[in-house]
Coordinates of N, CA and C and ligand atoms in Angstrom, one line a residue:
M1 N 38.8 49.0 -34.8 CA 38.4 50.0 -36.2 C 37.8 51.1 -35.8
T2 N 38.2 51.9 -37.3 CA 37.6 53.6 -37.0 C 36.1 53.8 -37.0
V3 N 35.5 54.2 -36.6 CA 34.1 54.5 -36.6 C 33.8 55.9 -37.5
L4 N 34.8 56.7 -36.8 CA 34.4 57.8 -37.4 C 35.7 58.6 -37.7
S5 N 35.7 59.1 -38.9 CA 36.8 60.0 -39.2 C 36.6 61.3 -39.6
V6 N 37.2 62.0 -39.1 CA 36.7 63.8 -39.4 C 38.3 63.9 -40.1
E7 N 37.6 65.0 -41.2 CA 38.7 65.2 -41.7 C 38.4 66.5 -42.3
G8 N 39.5 67.5 -42.0 CA 39.5 69.0 -42.6 C 38.1 69.4 -42.2
L9 N 37.4 69.4 -41.4 CA 36.0 70.0 -40.8 C 35.8 71.2 -40.4
S10 N 35.0 72.2 -41.4 CA 35.1 73.4 -41.1 C 33.8 73.8 -41.1
K11 N 33.6 75.3 -39.8 CA 32.5 75.5 -40.1 C 32.4 77.2 -40.0
T12 N 32.1 77.9 -40.8 CA 32.5 79.5 -40.6 C 30.5 80.1 -40.7
F13 N 30.3 80.9 -40.3 CA 28.9 81.5 -39.7 C 28.9 82.8 -40.5
D14 N 27.7 83.3 -41.7 CA 27.9 83.9 -42.0 C 27.2 85.3 -41.4
M15 N 27.6 86.3 -40.9 CA 26.7 87.0 -40.1 C 26.4 88.4 -40.7
H16 N 25.2 88.3 -41.4 CA 24.4 89.1 -42.1 C 24.0 90.2 -41.4
V17 N 23.9 90.3 -40.3 CA 23.3 91.5 -39.3 C 25.0 92.2 -38.9
L18 N 26.1 91.6 -39.2 CA 26.9 92.2 -38.6 C 28.1 92.8 -39.9
G19 N 27.0 93.1 -40.8 CA 27.6 93.5 -42.4 C 28.3 92.7 -43.0
D20 N 28.0 91.3 -43.2 CA 28.3 90.1 -43.9 C 29.6 89.6 -43.5
T21 N 29.9 89.9 -42.0 CA 31.4 89.4 -41.6 C 31.3 87.7 -41.8
Q22 N 32.1 86.9 -41.4 CA 32.0 85.5 -40.9 C 32.8 85.1 -39.4
V23 N 32.0 84.4 -39.1 CA 32.6 83.7 -37.6 C 33.0 82.8 -37.7
V24 N 34.3 82.3 -37.6 CA 34.7 81.0 -37.8 C 34.2 80.2 -36.4
G25 N 33.5 79.1 -36.3 CA 33.2 78.3 -35.3 C 34.2 77.1 -35.6
L26 N 34.7 76.2 -36.8 CA 35.6 75.1 -36.6 C 36.5 75.4 -37.8
D27 N 37.7 75.6 -37.7 CA 38.8 75.6 -38.6 C 39.6 74.3 -38.8
D28 N 39.2 73.2 -40.2 CA 40.1 72.0 -40.7 C 40.4 71.3 -39.2
V29 N 39.5 70.8 -38.8 CA 39.4 69.9 -37.4 C 39.6 68.3 -38.1
S30 N 40.7 67.9 -37.5 CA 40.9 66.4 -37.9 C 41.0 65.5 -36.7
F31 N 40.2 64.2 -36.6 CA 40.7 63.5 -35.7 C 39.5 62.1 -36.4
D32 N 40.1 60.9 -35.9 CA 39.3 59.5 -35.6 C 38.8 59.0 -34.2
V33 N 37.5 58.5 -34.4 CA 37.4 57.9 -32.9 C 37.0 56.5 -33.4
R34 N 37.9 55.5 -32.6 CA 37.5 54.0 -32.6 C 36.2 53.3 -32.0
E35 N 36.0 52.2 -32.4 CA 34.8 51.6 -32.0 C 34.9 51.5 -30.5
G36 N 33.6 52.1 -29.9 CA 33.8 51.5 -28.5 C 34.5 52.5 -27.4
E37 N 35.1 53.4 -28.4 CA 35.8 54.6 -27.6 C 34.9 55.6 -27.0
F38 N 35.6 56.2 -26.2 CA 34.9 57.6 -25.4 C 35.8 58.4 -25.3
L39 N 35.3 59.4 -26.3 CA 36.3 60.5 -26.8 C 35.8 61.6 -26.5
A40 N 36.6 62.5 -25.5 CA 36.1 63.6 -24.8 C 36.6 64.7 -25.5
V41 N 35.6 65.5 -25.5 CA 35.9 66.8 -26.5 C 36.3 67.9 -25.5
V42 N 36.7 68.5 -25.1 CA 37.2 70.1 -24.0 C 38.1 70.9 -24.6
G43 N 37.8 72.4 -24.2 CA 38.1 73.5 -24.6 C 37.6 74.8 -24.0
E44 N 38.2 75.8 -24.2 CA 37.4 76.9 -23.8 C 35.9 77.3 -24.2
S45 N 35.3 78.0 -23.4 CA 33.7 78.5 -24.1 C 34.1 79.4 -25.4
G46 N 33.8 78.8 -26.2 CA 34.0 79.4 -27.5 C 34.9 78.8 -28.3
S47 N 35.2 77.7 -28.1 CA 35.9 77.1 -28.7 C 35.7 76.4 -29.8
G48 N 34.3 75.8 -30.1 CA 33.9 75.3 -31.0 C 33.3 73.8 -30.7
K49 N 33.6 73.7 -29.3 CA 33.1 72.3 -28.9 C 31.5 71.9 -29.9
S50 N 30.5 72.8 -28.9 CA 29.2 72.3 -29.5 C 29.2 72.8 -30.8
S51 N 29.6 73.4 -31.8 CA 29.6 73.4 -33.1 C 30.2 72.3 -34.0
L52 N 31.1 71.6 -33.2 CA 31.6 70.2 -33.6 C 30.4 69.2 -33.6
L53 N 30.0 69.0 -32.6 CA 28.9 67.7 -32.4 C 27.5 68.4 -33.3
K54 N 27.6 69.6 -33.4 CA 26.4 70.1 -34.6 C 26.7 69.6 -35.6
C55 N 27.5 69.7 -35.9 CA 27.7 69.5 -37.5 C 28.1 67.4 -37.7
L56 N 28.7 67.0 -36.3 CA 28.5 65.7 -36.8 C 26.5 65.0 -36.7
Y57 N 26.4 65.7 -36.0 CA 24.9 65.7 -36.0 C 24.1 65.9 -37.2
R58 N 24.3 66.9 -37.4 CA 23.9 67.8 -39.2 C 22.9 68.6 -38.6
T59 N 23.2 69.1 -37.4 CA 21.9 70.4 -37.1 C 22.8 71.5 -37.7
Y60 N 24.1 71.5 -38.1 CA 24.9 72.5 -38.7 C 25.2 71.9 -40.2
D61 N 24.8 72.1 -41.1 CA 25.9 71.8 -42.3 C 27.3 72.4 -42.4
P62 N 28.3 71.4 -42.2 CA 30.0 71.9 -42.3 C 30.2 72.6 -43.7
T63 N 30.6 73.5 -43.7 CA 31.5 74.8 -44.6 C 32.4 73.7 -45.4
A64 N 33.1 72.7 -44.8 CA 33.8 72.0 -45.7 C 34.7 71.0 -44.6
G65 N 35.0 70.1 -45.4 CA 35.6 68.7 -44.5 C 34.4 67.7 -44.7
R66 N 35.0 66.4 -44.7 CA 34.2 65.1 -44.2 C 34.4 64.4 -43.1
V67 N 33.2 63.6 -42.9 CA 33.2 62.9 -41.7 C 32.6 61.6 -42.2
R68 N 33.7 60.8 -42.3 CA 33.3 59.3 -42.8 C 32.8 58.6 -41.2
Y69 N 31.8 58.1 -41.4 CA 31.0 57.1 -40.5 C 30.7 55.9 -41.2
R70 N 31.4 55.0 -40.7 CA 31.1 53.4 -40.9 C 29.9 53.1 -39.7
G71 N 28.9 53.0 -40.2 CA 27.9 52.2 -39.3 C 27.7 50.9 -40.0
G72 N 26.5 50.6 -39.7 CA 25.9 49.3 -39.9 C 26.1 48.8 -41.2
D73 N 25.8 49.5 -42.5 CA 26.2 48.8 -43.5 C 27.2 50.2 -44.2
G74 N 28.1 49.8 -44.6 CA 29.0 50.7 -45.5 C 29.4 51.8 -44.7
E75 N 30.0 53.0 -45.8 CA 30.7 54.1 -45.4 C 29.6 55.2 -45.6
I76 N 29.4 56.1 -44.6 CA 28.5 57.4 -45.3 C 29.8 58.6 -44.9
D77 N 29.4 59.7 -45.8 CA 30.0 61.1 -45.4 C 28.8 61.9 -44.4
L78 N 29.0 62.0 -43.4 CA 27.8 63.1 -42.5 C 27.9 64.0 -42.9
A79 N 29.3 64.8 -43.4 CA 29.1 65.9 -43.6 C 28.6 66.1 -45.2
S80 N 28.0 65.5 -45.7 CA 27.3 65.3 -47.0 C 26.1 64.6 -47.3
C81 N 25.8 63.8 -46.8 CA 24.7 62.8 -47.2 C 23.4 63.3 -47.2
G82 N 22.6 62.9 -47.6 CA 21.1 63.3 -47.9 C 20.3 63.7 -46.3
D83 N 19.2 64.3 -46.5 CA 18.4 64.5 -45.0 C 17.6 63.4 -44.9
R84 N 17.6 62.4 -45.7 CA 16.5 61.3 -45.4 C 17.5 60.5 -44.6
T85 N 18.8 60.2 -45.2 CA 20.1 59.9 -44.7 C 20.0 59.8 -42.9
V86 N 20.4 61.4 -43.3 CA 20.4 61.8 -41.7 C 18.9 61.5 -40.4
M87 N 18.4 61.7 -41.1 CA 17.0 61.2 -40.4 C 16.7 59.7 -39.7
N88 N 17.0 59.0 -41.0 CA 17.0 57.6 -40.6 C 18.3 57.2 -39.6
L89 N 19.5 57.9 -39.8 CA 20.6 57.6 -39.1 C 20.3 57.9 -37.3
R90 N 19.5 59.0 -37.5 CA 18.8 59.8 -36.3 C 17.8 58.8 -35.8
A91 N 17.3 58.2 -36.3 CA 16.1 57.1 -35.4 C 17.0 55.7 -35.1
D92 N 18.0 55.5 -35.7 CA 18.1 54.2 -35.4 C 20.0 53.7 -34.8
A93 N 20.8 55.0 -35.3 CA 22.1 54.7 -35.0 C 23.0 55.9 -34.4
I94 N 22.7 57.3 -34.3 CA 23.4 58.2 -33.7 C 22.4 59.0 -32.7
G95 N 22.7 59.2 -31.4 CA 21.9 59.9 -30.8 C 22.9 61.0 -30.2
Y96 N 22.2 62.0 -29.9 CA 22.5 63.7 -29.7 C 22.0 64.0 -28.8
A97 N 22.9 64.3 -27.8 CA 21.9 65.6 -26.3 C 22.6 66.7 -26.4
A98 N 21.9 67.6 -26.9 CA 22.4 69.0 -27.1 C 22.5 69.9 -25.5
Q99 N 23.6 71.0 -25.6 CA 24.0 71.8 -25.0 C 22.8 72.0 -23.9
F100 N 21.8 72.3 -24.7 CA 20.7 73.4 -24.6 C 19.3 72.6 -24.7
L101 N 18.3 72.3 -24.4 CA 17.3 72.0 -25.0 C 16.7 73.3 -25.6
D102 N 16.5 72.3 -27.4 CA 15.9 73.9 -27.9 C 14.4 74.1 -27.6
E103 N 14.1 74.6 -27.4 CA 12.6 74.9 -27.1 C 11.6 74.7 -28.1
I104 N 10.9 73.7 -28.0 CA 10.0 73.8 -29.3 C 8.6 73.8 -28.8
P105 N 7.8 74.8 -29.0 CA 6.4 74.9 -28.1 C 5.4 74.1 -28.0
R106 N 4.9 73.9 -26.9 CA 3.8 72.6 -26.9 C 3.9 71.2 -27.5
V107 N 5.2 70.6 -27.1 CA 5.4 69.6 -27.2 C 5.7 68.5 -25.9
P108 N 5.0 67.9 -25.3 CA 5.6 67.1 -24.5 C 6.7 66.4 -24.4
A109 N 6.9 66.2 -23.1 CA 8.7 65.8 -22.9 C 8.8 64.3 -23.5
A110 N 7.8 63.5 -23.3 CA 7.5 62.4 -24.1 C 8.0 62.0 -25.6
D111 N 7.5 63.1 -26.1 CA 7.3 63.2 -28.1 C 8.6 63.9 -28.0
V112 N 9.4 65.2 -27.4 CA 10.6 65.3 -27.8 C 11.6 64.5 -27.9
V113 N 11.4 63.1 -27.0 CA 12.3 62.2 -26.7 C 11.9 61.5 -27.8
A114 N 10.8 60.9 -28.2 CA 10.4 60.2 -29.3 C 10.6 60.4 -30.6
R115 N 10.8 61.7 -30.6 CA 11.2 62.7 -31.9 C 11.7 61.9 -32.9
P116 N 13.0 61.8 -32.6 CA 13.9 61.2 -33.8 C 13.7 60.2 -34.2
L117 N 12.8 59.2 -33.4 CA 12.6 58.0 -33.7 C 11.2 57.8 -34.4
I118 N 10.3 58.6 -34.2 CA 9.1 59.0 -35.4 C 9.4 59.4 -36.5
E119 N 10.6 60.5 -36.7 CA 10.9 61.5 -37.9 C 11.7 60.1 -38.6
G120 N 12.1 59.4 -38.1 CA 12.7 58.0 -38.5 C 12.1 57.2 -39.4
G121 N 10.9 57.1 -38.8 CA 9.9 56.2 -39.4 C 9.4 55.3 -38.2
Q122 N 9.6 55.6 -37.2 CA 9.5 54.2 -36.4 C 8.1 54.2 -35.8
P123 N 7.4 52.9 -35.5 CA 5.8 53.3 -35.0 C 5.4 54.3 -33.8
V124 N 4.9 55.2 -33.8 CA 4.7 56.3 -33.0 C 4.4 55.5 -31.1
A125 N 3.3 54.6 -31.3 CA 3.3 53.9 -30.3 C 4.5 53.2 -29.6
R126 N 5.4 52.8 -30.3 CA 7.1 51.9 -30.1 C 7.9 52.9 -29.4
A127 N 7.6 54.3 -30.1 CA 8.8 55.7 -29.5 C 8.2 56.1 -28.5
R128 N 7.1 55.9 -28.5 CA 6.2 56.9 -26.9 C 6.8 55.9 -26.0
E129 N 6.7 54.7 -26.1 CA 6.8 53.3 -25.0 C 8.2 53.8 -24.8
R130 N 9.2 53.7 -25.6 CA 10.9 53.6 -25.7 C 10.9 55.3 -24.5
A131 N 9.9 56.2 -24.7 CA 10.7 57.5 -24.4 C 10.1 57.6 -22.9
R132 N 8.9 57.0 -22.2 CA 8.8 56.5 -21.0 C 9.3 55.7 -20.3
E133 N 9.8 54.8 -21.0 CA 11.0 53.9 -20.8 C 12.5 54.6 -20.2
L134 N 12.8 55.4 -20.8 CA 14.3 56.2 -20.6 C 14.0 57.7 -19.6
L135 N 12.6 58.4 -19.8 CA 12.5 59.2 -18.7 C 12.3 58.4 -17.3
S136 N 11.7 57.4 -17.1 CA 11.6 56.7 -15.9 C 13.0 56.1 -15.5
A137 N 13.7 55.7 -16.3 CA 15.0 55.6 -15.8 C 16.3 56.5 -15.5
L138 N 16.0 57.7 -16.1 CA 16.8 58.7 -16.0 C 16.0 59.9 -14.6
R139 N 14.9 59.1 -14.0 CA 14.5 59.7 -12.8 C 13.5 61.1 -13.3
V140 N 12.9 61.0 -14.3 CA 12.0 62.5 -14.9 C 10.6 62.3 -14.0
P141 N 10.0 62.8 -13.1 CA 9.1 62.5 -12.5 C 7.7 62.4 -13.7
E142 N 6.8 61.3 -13.2 CA 5.9 60.8 -14.4 C 5.0 61.9 -14.6
E143 N 4.6 62.7 -13.7 CA 3.9 63.5 -14.0 C 4.0 64.8 -14.9
L144 N 5.8 64.8 -15.5 CA 6.2 65.6 -16.2 C 6.4 65.1 -17.4
W145 N 6.0 63.8 -17.9 CA 6.0 63.3 -19.1 C 5.2 63.6 -19.7
D146 N 4.1 64.1 -19.6 CA 3.3 64.9 -20.8 C 3.1 66.4 -20.7
A147 N 4.1 67.3 -20.0 CA 4.0 68.2 -19.7 C 4.9 69.1 -20.2
Y148 N 5.4 70.6 -20.6 CA 5.7 71.2 -21.9 C 7.5 71.3 -20.8
P149 N 8.4 70.6 -21.4 CA 9.7 71.3 -21.1 C 10.2 72.3 -20.8
A150 N 9.4 73.5 -21.2 CA 9.5 74.8 -21.8 C 9.7 75.3 -20.1
T151 N 9.0 74.4 -19.0 CA 8.6 75.2 -17.8 C 9.6 74.6 -17.0
F152 N 10.3 73.4 -17.6 CA 11.2 72.1 -16.8 C 12.5 73.4 -15.9
S153 N 13.0 72.6 -14.9 CA 14.7 73.1 -14.2 C 15.5 72.9 -15.5
G154 N 16.5 73.2 -15.1 CA 17.7 72.9 -16.0 C 18.3 71.5 -15.7
G155 N 18.0 71.0 -14.6 CA 18.5 69.8 -14.7 C 17.2 68.5 -15.3
E156 N 16.2 68.7 -15.4 CA 15.1 68.2 -15.7 C 15.1 68.4 -17.2
R157 N 15.5 69.3 -17.9 CA 15.6 69.6 -19.3 C 16.6 68.7 -20.1
Q158 N 17.7 68.7 -19.1 CA 18.8 67.7 -19.1 C 19.1 66.5 -19.3
R159 N 18.1 65.9 -18.6 CA 17.4 64.8 -18.5 C 16.8 64.0 -19.9
V160 N 15.9 65.0 -20.0 CA 15.1 65.0 -21.5 C 16.2 64.8 -22.6
N161 N 17.0 65.7 -22.7 CA 18.0 65.7 -23.9 C 18.5 64.2 -23.8
L162 N 18.8 64.1 -22.5 CA 19.9 62.4 -22.8 C 19.2 61.4 -23.2
A163 N 17.4 61.7 -22.3 CA 16.8 60.6 -22.7 C 16.5 60.5 -24.4
Q164 N 16.5 61.6 -24.9 CA 16.4 61.6 -26.4 C 17.7 61.2 -27.1
A165 N 18.4 61.6 -26.6 CA 20.3 60.7 -27.2 C 20.3 59.5 -27.3
L166 N 19.4 58.7 -25.9 CA 19.7 57.2 -25.7 C 18.3 56.7 -26.5
A167 N 17.3 57.3 -27.3 CA 16.5 56.4 -27.7 C 16.5 56.0 -28.7
P168 N 17.2 56.4 -29.4 CA 17.6 55.1 -30.7 C 18.6 54.1 -30.5
K169 N 19.0 54.0 -29.2 CA 20.0 52.6 -29.4 C 21.1 53.2 -30.1
P170 N 21.5 54.4 -29.5 CA 22.9 54.4 -30.8 C 24.0 54.0 -30.7
G171 N 24.6 53.5 -31.6 CA 26.4 53.3 -31.9 C 26.9 54.0 -31.7
L172 N 26.9 55.2 -31.9 CA 27.6 56.5 -31.8 C 26.3 57.5 -31.0
L173 N 27.3 57.8 -29.8 CA 26.2 59.0 -28.9 C 27.3 60.2 -28.9
L174 N 26.7 61.3 -29.4 CA 27.1 62.9 -28.9 C 26.7 63.4 -27.9
L175 N 27.4 63.8 -27.1 CA 26.7 64.4 -25.8 C 27.4 65.7 -25.3
D176 N 26.9 66.6 -25.2 CA 27.2 68.3 -25.2 C 26.9 68.3 -23.9
E177 N 27.9 68.2 -23.1 CA 27.8 68.5 -21.5 C 26.6 68.1 -20.8
P178 N 26.2 66.9 -20.9 CA 24.9 66.2 -20.7 C 24.5 65.9 -19.0
T179 N 25.6 66.4 -18.1 CA 25.3 66.3 -17.0 C 26.0 67.6 -16.0
S180 N 25.7 68.6 -16.9 CA 26.7 70.0 -16.1 C 25.6 70.6 -15.1
A181 N 24.2 70.7 -15.2 CA 22.8 70.9 -14.4 C 22.4 70.2 -13.5
L182 N 22.9 68.8 -13.4 CA 22.7 68.0 -12.7 C 23.2 67.9 -11.0
D183 N 22.5 67.9 -9.9 CA 23.0 67.8 -8.8 C 23.7 66.1 -8.5
P184 N 24.7 66.0 -7.6 CA 25.4 65.2 -7.7 C 24.8 63.7 -7.9
E185 N 23.6 63.4 -7.0 CA 22.9 62.1 -7.0 C 22.3 61.8 -8.1
T186 N 21.5 62.8 -9.0 CA 21.3 62.5 -10.4 C 22.5 62.6 -11.4
R187 N 23.7 63.2 -11.1 CA 24.4 62.9 -11.9 C 25.0 61.4 -11.9
R188 N 25.0 60.7 -10.9 CA 25.4 59.6 -10.4 C 24.5 58.8 -11.3
A189 N 23.1 58.7 -11.0 CA 21.8 58.1 -11.8 C 22.5 58.3 -13.2
A190 N 22.5 59.4 -14.0 CA 23.0 59.7 -15.3 C 23.9 58.8 -15.6
I191 N 24.9 59.0 -15.1 CA 26.3 58.0 -15.6 C 26.3 56.8 -15.2
D192 N 25.5 56.2 -14.3 CA 25.5 55.1 -14.2 C 24.2 54.4 -15.2
L193 N 23.4 55.0 -15.6 CA 22.2 54.6 -16.7 C 23.3 54.6 -17.9
L194 N 24.1 55.8 -18.1 CA 25.3 55.7 -19.4 C 25.8 54.5 -19.3
D195 N 26.7 54.0 -18.3 CA 27.3 53.1 -18.4 C 26.6 51.8 -18.3
S196 N 25.7 51.6 -17.6 CA 24.8 50.3 -17.9 C 24.3 50.0 -19.5
Y197 N 23.9 51.3 -20.2 CA 23.4 51.3 -21.3 C 24.5 51.0 -22.6
L198 N 25.5 51.4 -22.2 CA 26.5 51.6 -23.4 C 27.3 50.2 -23.4
G199 N 27.5 49.8 -24.5 CA 27.4 48.5 -24.8 C 29.2 48.7 -25.5
D200 N 30.0 47.4 -25.5 CA 31.4 48.1 -25.8 C 31.5 48.4 -27.2
S201 N 30.1 48.1 -27.9 CA 30.7 48.5 -29.1 C 30.1 49.9 -29.5
T202 N 29.5 51.1 -28.2 CA 28.9 52.2 -28.5 C 30.2 52.8 -28.4
T203 N 30.1 54.0 -29.4 CA 31.1 55.2 -29.8 C 30.2 56.2 -28.8
V204 N 31.2 56.9 -28.1 CA 30.7 58.3 -27.8 C 31.8 59.3 -27.8
V205 N 31.3 60.3 -28.3 CA 31.9 62.0 -28.6 C 31.2 62.8 -27.1
G206 N 32.0 62.9 -26.2 CA 30.9 63.9 -24.9 C 32.1 65.2 -25.2
V207 N 31.3 66.1 -24.6 CA 31.6 67.7 -24.8 C 31.8 67.8 -22.6
F208 N 32.7 67.7 -22.5 CA 32.7 68.0 -20.6 C 33.5 68.8 -20.3
H209 N 33.0 69.8 -19.1 CA 34.0 71.1 -18.8 C 34.4 70.2 -17.6
N210 N 34.1 69.1 -16.6 CA 33.9 68.6 -15.7 C 35.7 68.0 -15.8
S211 N 36.8 68.2 -15.5 CA 38.1 67.4 -15.9 C 38.1 66.1 -15.2
G212 N 37.1 66.4 -13.8 CA 37.3 64.8 -13.0 C 36.1 64.0 -13.5
V213 N 35.3 64.4 -14.7 CA 34.5 63.6 -15.2 C 34.8 62.9 -16.7
V214 N 36.1 64.0 -16.9 CA 36.9 63.6 -18.1 C 37.5 62.1 -17.9
E215 N 38.0 62.3 -16.9 CA 39.1 61.0 -16.2 C 38.6 60.0 -16.1
A216 N 36.8 60.0 -15.5 CA 36.5 58.9 -15.7 C 35.8 57.9 -16.3
V217 N 35.6 58.6 -17.4 CA 35.1 58.3 -18.1 C 35.5 58.2 -19.9
A218 N 36.4 59.2 -19.9 CA 37.0 59.0 -21.3 C 38.2 58.3 -21.8
D219 N 38.7 58.1 -23.1 CA 39.7 57.0 -23.4 C 40.4 58.0 -23.8
R220 N 40.5 59.2 -24.7 CA 41.1 60.0 -25.1 C 40.4 61.2 -25.4
V221 N 41.0 62.5 -25.4 CA 40.8 63.6 -25.4 C 41.2 64.6 -26.2
V222 N 40.3 65.3 -26.8 CA 40.4 66.4 -28.0 C 40.4 67.7 -27.6
V223 N 41.5 68.5 -27.5 CA 41.4 69.7 -26.9 C 41.6 71.0 -28.1
L224 N 40.2 71.5 -28.1 CA 39.9 72.6 -29.2 C 40.2 73.8 -28.6
D225 N 40.8 74.5 -29.8 CA 40.9 76.2 -29.2 C 40.9 76.9 -30.5
D226 N 39.9 78.0 -30.0 CA 39.5 78.6 -31.2 C 39.3 78.2 -32.8
G227 N 38.8 77.0 -32.2 CA 37.8 76.1 -33.4 C 39.1 75.0 -34.3
Q228 N 40.2 75.3 -33.7 CA 40.9 74.0 -33.9 C 41.6 73.3 -33.1
V229 N 42.3 72.2 -33.6 CA 42.5 71.3 -32.3 C 43.8 71.1 -32.2
R230 N 43.6 71.1 -31.0 CA 45.4 71.7 -30.4 C 46.2 70.6 -30.0
A231 N 45.2 69.8 -29.0 CA 46.0 68.2 -29.2 C 45.0 67.3 -29.1
V232 N 45.6 66.0 -29.5 CA 44.7 64.7 -28.8 C 45.7 63.7 -28.2
V233 N 45.0 63.4 -27.1 CA 45.7 62.9 -26.0 C 45.1 61.7 -25.4
P234 N 45.8 60.7 -24.6 CA 45.2 59.5 -24.2 C 44.5 60.5 -22.7
A235 N 43.3 59.8 -22.0 CA 42.7 60.8 -21.2 C 43.7 60.6 -19.8
A236 N 44.9 59.6 -19.5 CA 45.5 59.6 -18.3 C 46.4 60.8 -18.9
E237 N 47.3 60.9 -20.1 CA 47.9 62.3 -19.7 C 47.5 63.9 -20.0
Y238 N 45.6 63.6 -20.0 CA 45.2 64.9 -20.0 C 45.1 65.6 -18.4
D239 N 45.8 66.7 -18.4 CA 45.8 67.5 -16.9 C 44.9 68.3 -16.6
G240 N 43.6 68.1 -17.1 CA 42.7 69.1 -16.9 C 42.7 70.4 -17.2
G241 N 43.5 70.8 -18.5 CA 43.3 71.8 -19.3 C 44.5 72.8 -19.3
G242 N 45.7 72.5 -18.5 CA 47.1 73.0 -18.2 C 47.9 72.6 -19.6
L243 N 47.1 72.4 -20.8 CA 47.8 72.0 -21.8 C 48.2 73.3 -22.3
G244 N 48.2 74.7 -21.6 CA 49.0 75.7 -22.1 C 48.4 77.1 -22.1
Ligands
ATP301 N1 24.5 79.6 -35.3 C1 25.6 80.1 -35.0 N2 25.9 81.6 -35.7 C2 26.7 82.2 -35.4 N3 28.0 81.8 -34.7 C3 28.1 81.0 -34.0 C4 26.7 79.7 -34.0 N4 26.9 78.5 -33.5 C5 28.3 78.6 -33.3 N5 28.6 80.1 -33.4 C6 30.0 80.9 -32.8 O1 31.1 79.6 -32.9 C7 32.2 79.9 -32.0 C8 32.2 78.4 -31.4 O2 30.7 78.4 -30.7 P1 30.4 76.9 -30.2 O3 29.0 77.3 -29.4 O4 30.9 75.6 -30.7 O5 31.3 76.7 -28.7 P2 31.6 76.1 -27.2 O6 33.5 75.6 -27.2 O7 30.4 74.7 -27.6 O8 31.5 77.2 -26.2 P3 30.7 76.5 -24.7 O9 31.6 75.7 -24.0 O10 30.5 77.9 -24.0 O11 29.3 75.7 -24.9 C9 31.8 81.1 -30.9 O12 32.3 82.1 -31.3 C10 29.7 81.3 -31.1 O13 29.8 82.4 -31.3
MG302 MG1 28.6 75.0 -26.3

């Protein structure tokens, strides 16, 4: 079953500071993702990988195109659905780990993790409980749970991001280079947690730079180039960027 159909997705940025020029982030991107599939998104720096995930999570409003998501009940166009629907999906269906943790001043790590749940209407106590459970599983030292991520190391921030993404027990998980700053041992713990956590029906769209990780985890690979889809290939045929 197809869970996600991305159809003609485009994102242009109006750069008012640059005399109203436009920067193209995504240009007419289309692909499908099947239920339970692990789809890797690769491509050079600036090719649009993060913009793609942000459009799927609706951190960015796409300029054009549709994102048909078949979640629990019925089909929703993630590109155009209302903000309330977006909030609800973030609380119980779609998880997102950003490439860089957005600085939210004076919000403790546990609350960063619990935030999508609380904003989607889950009880605060239960959301915090869930946050602590995940921070513990990802080996974030307990004394940091109530501290501000602004002072955290890159790897600690990445684990806060990953915990936030896993918090809603998502059917669709969007990961933007979730393990790039982790040392091998912590990366292994994070990937093990992902493995143990991901059910057969969890669908993942993940951006990865490391082709070893792509080979280890992905079913198919979408290659982006300059905002466009260059190729969609089975992971076994992906040769780590030598596609052109
Ligand atoms: N908020 C924004 N405003 C203006 N331009 C943006 C914005 N976000 C992304 N872009 C531009 O869109 C293009 C794609 O950026 P994006 O961050 O999606 O690339 P990426 O493939 O994730 O790169 P990297 O591997 O370095 O993370 C770049 O030219 C970038 O400058
Ligand atoms: Mg990026």
